[in-house]
Amino acid sequence: MSYPMQCTTSPAPLRHRAWRTLSLMAACLLGLPVAQAGVTIAQIVPLSGPLAGPGMTFSAGAAACIEDTNRKGGVAGKPVKYVKVDDGYDPARSVAALESLLERPDRPSALLVFGTASSLAVSKRAAELKAELPILPTGSGARSLQESEDPNLFHVRAATAVEVDRLIAAHAITGIKSFAVIYQDDALGQDGLAAARATMARLGLPAPPAVGFARGTKDFDTVARQVAGAAAQAVLIVGPGPDIARFIQSARTAQLTARLLAISNLEPSQLVKTVGTDAARGISIAQVFPDLVHPRLPLAREFTRIVGASPDTALLNPYALEGCIQALTVIEAARRTRDGSGPALRQALENSSRLDLGGYFLTFSRGRHAGSSFVNIGVMDRQGQLRF
């Protein structure tokens, strides 16, 4: 895809202005590339509060891949800038962070935003401010995001509805006929519950009993007892990773015998850290990114190499990989345009058709901003590893 040459001049002393203008005109006439404006990737992410752990891992993954790009010369010879802002997992702070970022001299070319509620709030405020730039939600494939008509939103992970559908369908094949749903009572959880009901109706299974929990819930013992009373054969858990892990801990204490199924927000090492390898064994977890334990795709191998150069070996997990994939998506879009501004990157993504990030493909177009449908399902083994 080619783009119109940006042939403009900026104020300069008179003796230099004529030469600069002639040089730019010559470049345009010869079809030579004009120096590309720098790219700034900003991330609004919880670095404090209940989801600080996942938030810091997401940001570290994005930073590691941006640093690797810069070591290789950046984009068009210019380094990619990276800025992160802590929102404490609070949508109001997310919006305030957006407003502050848009006032900076190095106005962001793209935004990575953690969580469903924060991404929706930032998306809405950006539209009100008429800000045009790609906004990539992190850690969420909620329907309210994936089906949004906001042209700024682009998604690098499969929808939560796809995860839920495949988790239920895969276990229904084994003979499980009754499911219950535990969900955080927000946009993500409600979307997951709706998807579960739709899948079970499609499969001719009875509607699932559902138990919601509020944001910030710490004690899941009551929720576990409520679920036990439903006598379901399997329980699907939709919510943030730490909350899923805490529910599983309570479920084991309550001796809940149902098969436990979790969406990809649950990071396997986080689960083991919370409940131990014995209690983690047998948990089914959907994955929306390539396997890093046994890396087969070039993307996974390359990310393993990048992380190997980092002192933080804890980055070898799906949270960090998602942050990396988002950063690489923006970087690849920047390579396809001579203008590193938000509007140009948004157009580049829409015109990219198919991005190959090393065997992990993203398909975007003007009418399609949900780039991936990749879902795999693994089961935790006795060593605390996810096996496929």
Coordinates of N, CA and C in Angstrom, one line a residue, residues 225-349:
R225 N -19.6 -21.7 47.6 CA -20.7 -22.5 48.2 C -22.0 -22.4 47.4
Q226 N -22.2 -21.2 46.8 CA -23.4 -21.0 45.9 C -23.3 -21.9 44.7
V227 N -22.1 -21.9 44.1 CA -21.9 -22.8 43.0 C -22.0 -24.2 43.3
A228 N -21.5 -24.6 44.4 CA -21.6 -26.0 44.8 C -23.1 -26.5 44.9
G229 N -23.9 -25.5 45.3 CA -25.3 -25.8 45.4 C -26.0 -26.1 44.1
A230 N -25.4 -25.6 43.0 CA -26.0 -25.7 41.7 C -25.7 -27.1 41.1
A231 N -24.8 -27.9 41.7 CA -24.5 -29.2 41.3 C -24.2 -29.4 39.8
A232 N -23.5 -28.4 39.2 CA -23.1 -28.5 37.8 C -21.9 -29.4 37.6
Q233 N -21.8 -30.0 36.5 CA -20.6 -30.8 36.2 C -19.4 -30.0 35.9
A234 N -19.6 -28.8 35.4 CA -18.4 -27.9 35.1 C -18.8 -26.5 35.4
V235 N -17.8 -25.7 35.8 CA -18.0 -24.3 36.1 C -17.0 -23.5 35.3
L236 N -17.6 -22.5 34.6 CA -16.9 -21.6 33.8 C -16.7 -20.3 34.6
I237 N -15.4 -19.8 34.6 CA -15.1 -18.6 35.4 C -14.7 -17.5 34.4
V238 N -15.4 -16.3 34.5 CA -15.1 -15.2 33.6 C -14.8 -14.0 34.5
G239 N -13.6 -13.5 34.4 CA -13.2 -12.3 35.1 C -11.7 -12.1 35.1
P240 N -11.1 -11.2 35.8 CA -9.7 -10.9 35.9 C -9.0 -12.2 36.4
G241 N -7.7 -12.3 35.9 CA -6.9 -13.5 36.3 C -6.8 -13.7 37.8
P242 N -6.4 -12.7 38.6 CA -6.3 -12.9 40.1 C -7.6 -13.4 40.7
D243 N -8.7 -12.8 40.2 CA -10.0 -13.2 40.8 C -10.4 -14.7 40.5
I244 N -10.0 -15.1 39.2 CA -10.3 -16.5 38.9 C -9.5 -17.4 39.8
A245 N -8.2 -17.0 40.0 CA -7.3 -17.9 40.9 C -7.9 -17.9 42.3
R246 N -8.4 -16.8 42.8 CA -8.9 -16.8 44.2 C -10.2 -17.6 44.3
F247 N -11.0 -17.6 43.2 CA -12.2 -18.4 43.2 C -11.8 -19.9 43.2
I248 N -10.8 -20.3 42.4 CA -10.4 -21.7 42.4 C -9.9 -22.1 43.7
Q249 N -9.2 -21.3 44.4 CA -8.7 -21.6 45.8 C -9.8 -21.9 46.7
S250 N -10.9 -21.0 46.6 CA -12.1 -21.2 47.5 C -12.8 -22.5 47.1
A251 N -12.9 -22.8 45.8 CA -13.6 -24.0 45.3 C -12.9 -25.2 45.7
R252 N -11.5 -25.2 45.8 CA -10.8 -26.4 46.3 C -11.1 -26.6 47.8
T253 N -11.1 -25.5 48.5 CA -11.3 -25.6 49.9 C -12.7 -26.1 50.2
A254 N -13.7 -25.7 49.4 CA -15.1 -26.1 49.5 C -15.3 -27.5 48.9
Q255 N -14.2 -28.1 48.4 CA -14.2 -29.5 47.8 C -15.3 -29.6 46.7
L256 N -15.3 -28.5 45.9 CA -16.2 -28.5 44.7 C -15.6 -29.5 43.7
T257 N -16.4 -30.4 43.3 CA -15.9 -31.5 42.4 C -16.1 -31.2 40.9
A258 N -16.8 -30.2 40.6 CA -17.0 -29.8 39.2 C -15.7 -29.5 38.4
R259 N -15.7 -29.8 37.2 CA -14.5 -29.4 36.3 C -14.5 -27.9 36.2
L260 N -13.3 -27.3 36.4 CA -13.2 -25.8 36.4 C -12.6 -25.4 35.1
L261 N -13.3 -24.4 34.4 CA -12.8 -23.9 33.1 C -12.6 -22.4 33.3
A262 N -11.5 -21.9 32.7 CA -11.2 -20.5 32.9 C -10.9 -19.9 31.5
I263 N -11.2 -18.6 31.4 CA -10.9 -17.9 30.2 C -9.4 -17.5 30.3
S264 N -8.8 -17.0 29.2 CA -7.4 -16.8 29.1 C -6.8 -15.7 30.1
N265 N -7.7 -14.9 30.7 CA -7.2 -13.9 31.7 C -6.4 -14.6 32.8
L266 N -6.6 -15.9 33.0 CA -5.9 -16.6 34.1 C -4.6 -17.1 33.6
E267 N -3.5 -16.5 34.1 CA -2.1 -16.9 33.7 C -1.7 -18.1 34.5
P268 N -1.3 -19.2 33.8 CA -1.0 -20.5 34.6 C 0.0 -20.3 35.8
S269 N 1.1 -19.5 35.6 CA 2.0 -19.4 36.8 C 1.3 -18.7 37.9
Q270 N 0.4 -17.7 37.6 CA -0.3 -17.0 38.6 C -1.2 -18.0 39.4
L271 N -1.8 -18.9 38.7 CA -2.7 -19.9 39.3 C -1.9 -20.8 40.2
V272 N -0.7 -21.3 39.8 CA 0.1 -22.1 40.6 C 0.6 -21.4 41.9
K273 N 0.9 -20.1 41.7 CA 1.4 -19.3 42.8 C 0.3 -19.1 43.9
T274 N -1.0 -19.1 43.4 CA -2.1 -18.9 44.3 C -2.6 -20.1 45.0
V275 N -2.7 -21.2 44.2 CA -3.3 -22.4 44.8 C -2.3 -23.6 44.9
G276 N -1.1 -23.5 44.3 CA -0.2 -24.7 44.3 C -0.5 -25.6 43.2
T277 N 0.5 -26.5 42.9 CA 0.5 -27.3 41.7 C -0.6 -28.4 41.8
D278 N -0.8 -28.9 43.0 CA -1.9 -30.0 43.2 C -3.3 -29.4 42.9
A279 N -3.6 -28.3 43.5 CA -4.9 -27.7 43.3 C -5.1 -27.2 41.9
A280 N -4.0 -26.8 41.2 CA -4.1 -26.3 39.8 C -4.3 -27.4 38.8
R281 N -3.9 -28.6 39.2 CA -4.0 -29.8 38.3 C -5.4 -30.0 37.8
G282 N -5.6 -30.2 36.4 CA -6.9 -30.5 35.8 C -7.7 -29.3 35.4
I283 N -7.2 -28.0 35.8 CA -8.0 -26.8 35.4 C -7.8 -26.6 33.9
S284 N -8.9 -26.4 33.2 CA -8.8 -26.1 31.8 C -8.8 -24.6 31.6
I285 N -7.8 -24.1 30.7 CA -7.6 -22.7 30.5 C -7.6 -22.4 29.0
A286 N -8.4 -21.5 28.5 CA -8.3 -21.1 27.1 C -7.1 -20.2 26.9
Q287 N -6.5 -20.3 25.8 CA -5.3 -19.5 25.4 C -5.6 -18.8 24.1
V288 N -5.3 -17.5 24.1 CA -5.6 -16.8 22.8 C -4.3 -16.3 22.1
F289 N -3.2 -16.8 22.7 CA -1.8 -16.5 22.1 C -1.0 -17.8 22.0
P290 N 0.1 -17.8 21.2 CA 0.8 -19.0 21.1 C 1.5 -19.5 22.4
D291 N 1.7 -20.8 22.4 CA 2.4 -21.4 23.6 C 3.8 -21.0 23.7
L292 N 4.2 -20.5 24.9 CA 5.6 -20.1 25.1 C 6.4 -21.2 25.8
V293 N 5.8 -22.2 26.4 CA 6.5 -23.3 27.0 C 7.2 -24.2 26.0
H294 N 6.4 -24.4 24.9 CA 6.9 -25.2 23.8 C 6.8 -24.4 22.5
P295 N 7.6 -23.4 22.4 CA 7.4 -22.4 21.3 C 7.6 -23.0 19.9
R296 N 6.5 -23.0 19.1 CA 6.6 -23.5 17.7 C 6.6 -22.4 16.7
L297 N 5.7 -21.4 16.9 CA 5.6 -20.3 16.0 C 6.9 -19.4 16.1
P298 N 7.3 -18.8 14.9 CA 8.4 -17.9 15.0 C 8.2 -16.8 16.0
L299 N 7.0 -16.3 16.1 CA 6.7 -15.2 17.1 C 7.1 -15.6 18.5
A300 N 6.7 -16.8 18.9 CA 7.0 -17.3 20.2 C 8.4 -17.5 20.4
R301 N 9.1 -18.0 19.4 CA 10.6 -18.2 19.6 C 11.3 -16.8 19.7
E302 N 10.8 -15.9 18.9 CA 11.5 -14.6 18.9 C 11.2 -13.9 20.2
F303 N 10.0 -14.0 20.7 CA 9.7 -13.4 22.0 C 10.5 -14.1 23.1
T304 N 10.7 -15.4 23.0 CA 11.6 -16.1 24.0 C 13.0 -15.5 24.0
R305 N 13.5 -15.2 22.7 CA 14.8 -14.7 22.6 C 14.9 -13.3 23.2
I306 N 13.9 -12.5 23.0 CA 13.8 -11.1 23.5 C 13.8 -11.2 25.1
V307 N 13.0 -12.0 25.6 CA 12.9 -12.1 27.1 C 14.2 -12.7 27.6
G308 N 14.8 -13.6 26.9 CA 16.1 -14.1 27.3 C 17.2 -13.1 27.5
A309 N 17.0 -12.0 26.8 CA 18.0 -10.8 27.0 C 17.6 -9.9 28.1
S310 N 16.5 -10.2 28.8 CA 16.0 -9.4 29.9 C 16.3 -10.1 31.2
P311 N 16.6 -9.3 32.2 CA 16.9 -9.9 33.6 C 15.6 -10.5 34.2
D312 N 14.4 -10.1 33.7 CA 13.2 -10.5 34.2 C 12.6 -11.8 33.5
T313 N 13.0 -13.0 34.0 CA 12.5 -14.2 33.3 C 11.0 -14.4 33.5
A314 N 10.4 -13.7 34.5 CA 9.0 -13.8 34.7 C 8.1 -13.3 33.5
L315 N 8.8 -12.7 32.6 CA 8.1 -12.1 31.4 C 7.7 -13.2 30.4
L316 N 8.1 -14.4 30.6 CA 7.8 -15.5 29.7 C 6.4 -16.0 30.0
N317 N 5.4 -15.2 29.7 CA 4.0 -15.6 30.0 C 3.1 -14.9 29.0
P318 N 1.8 -15.3 28.9 CA 0.9 -14.7 27.9 C 0.6 -13.2 28.1
Y319 N 0.6 -12.7 29.4 CA 0.4 -11.3 29.6 C 1.5 -10.5 28.9
A320 N 2.7 -10.8 29.1 CA 3.8 -10.1 28.5 C 3.8 -10.2 27.0
L321 N 3.4 -11.4 26.5 CA 3.4 -11.7 25.1 C 2.3 -10.8 24.4
E322 N 1.2 -10.6 25.1 CA 0.1 -9.8 24.5 C 0.6 -8.3 24.4
G323 N 1.3 -7.8 25.5 CA 1.8 -6.5 25.4 C 2.8 -6.4 24.2
C324 N 3.6 -7.4 24.0 CA 4.5 -7.4 22.9 C 3.8 -7.4 21.5
I325 N 2.8 -8.2 21.4 CA 2.0 -8.3 20.2 C 1.4 -7.0 19.8
Q326 N 0.8 -6.3 20.9 CA 0.2 -5.0 20.6 C 1.2 -4.0 20.1
A327 N 2.4 -4.0 20.8 CA 3.4 -3.0 20.4 C 3.9 -3.3 18.9
L328 N 4.1 -4.6 18.6 CA 4.5 -5.0 17.3 C 3.5 -4.7 16.2
T329 N 2.2 -4.7 16.6 CA 1.1 -4.4 15.7 C 1.2 -2.9 15.3
V330 N 1.4 -2.1 16.3 CA 1.6 -0.6 16.0 C 2.9 -0.4 15.2
I331 N 3.9 -1.0 15.5 CA 5.2 -0.8 14.9 C 5.1 -1.2 13.4
E332 N 4.5 -2.4 13.1 CA 4.3 -2.8 11.8 C 3.4 -1.9 11.0
A333 N 2.4 -1.3 11.6 CA 1.6 -0.3 10.9 C 2.4 0.9 10.6
A334 N 3.3 1.3 11.5 CA 4.1 2.5 11.3 C 5.1 2.3 10.1
R335 N 5.5 1.0 9.9 CA 6.4 0.7 8.8 C 5.7 0.8 7.5
R336 N 4.4 0.8 7.5 CA 3.6 0.8 6.3 C 3.2 2.2 5.9
T337 N 3.6 3.2 6.6 CA 3.2 4.6 6.3 C 4.4 5.5 6.6
R338 N 4.4 6.6 5.9 CA 5.5 7.6 6.1 C 5.1 8.6 7.2
D339 N 4.0 8.5 7.8 CA 3.5 9.4 8.8 C 3.2 8.7 10.0
G340 N 3.9 9.0 11.1 CA 3.7 8.2 12.4 C 2.5 8.8 13.2
S341 N 1.6 9.6 12.7 CA 0.5 10.2 13.5 C -0.5 9.1 13.7
G342 N -1.4 9.4 14.7 CA -2.5 8.5 15.0 C -3.4 8.2 13.8
P343 N -3.9 9.3 13.1 CA -4.8 9.0 11.9 C -4.1 8.1 10.8
A344 N -2.8 8.4 10.6 CA -2.1 7.6 9.6 C -1.9 6.1 10.0
L345 N -1.7 5.9 11.3 CA -1.5 4.5 11.8 C -2.9 3.8 11.7
R346 N -3.9 4.5 12.0 CA -5.3 3.9 12.0 C -5.6 3.5 10.5
Q347 N -5.3 4.4 9.6 CA -5.5 4.0 8.2 C -4.6 2.9 7.7
A348 N -3.4 2.9 8.2 CA -2.5 1.8 7.8 C -3.0 0.4 8.3
L349 N -3.5 0.4 9.5 CA -4.0 -0.9 10.0 C -5.2 -1.3 9.2

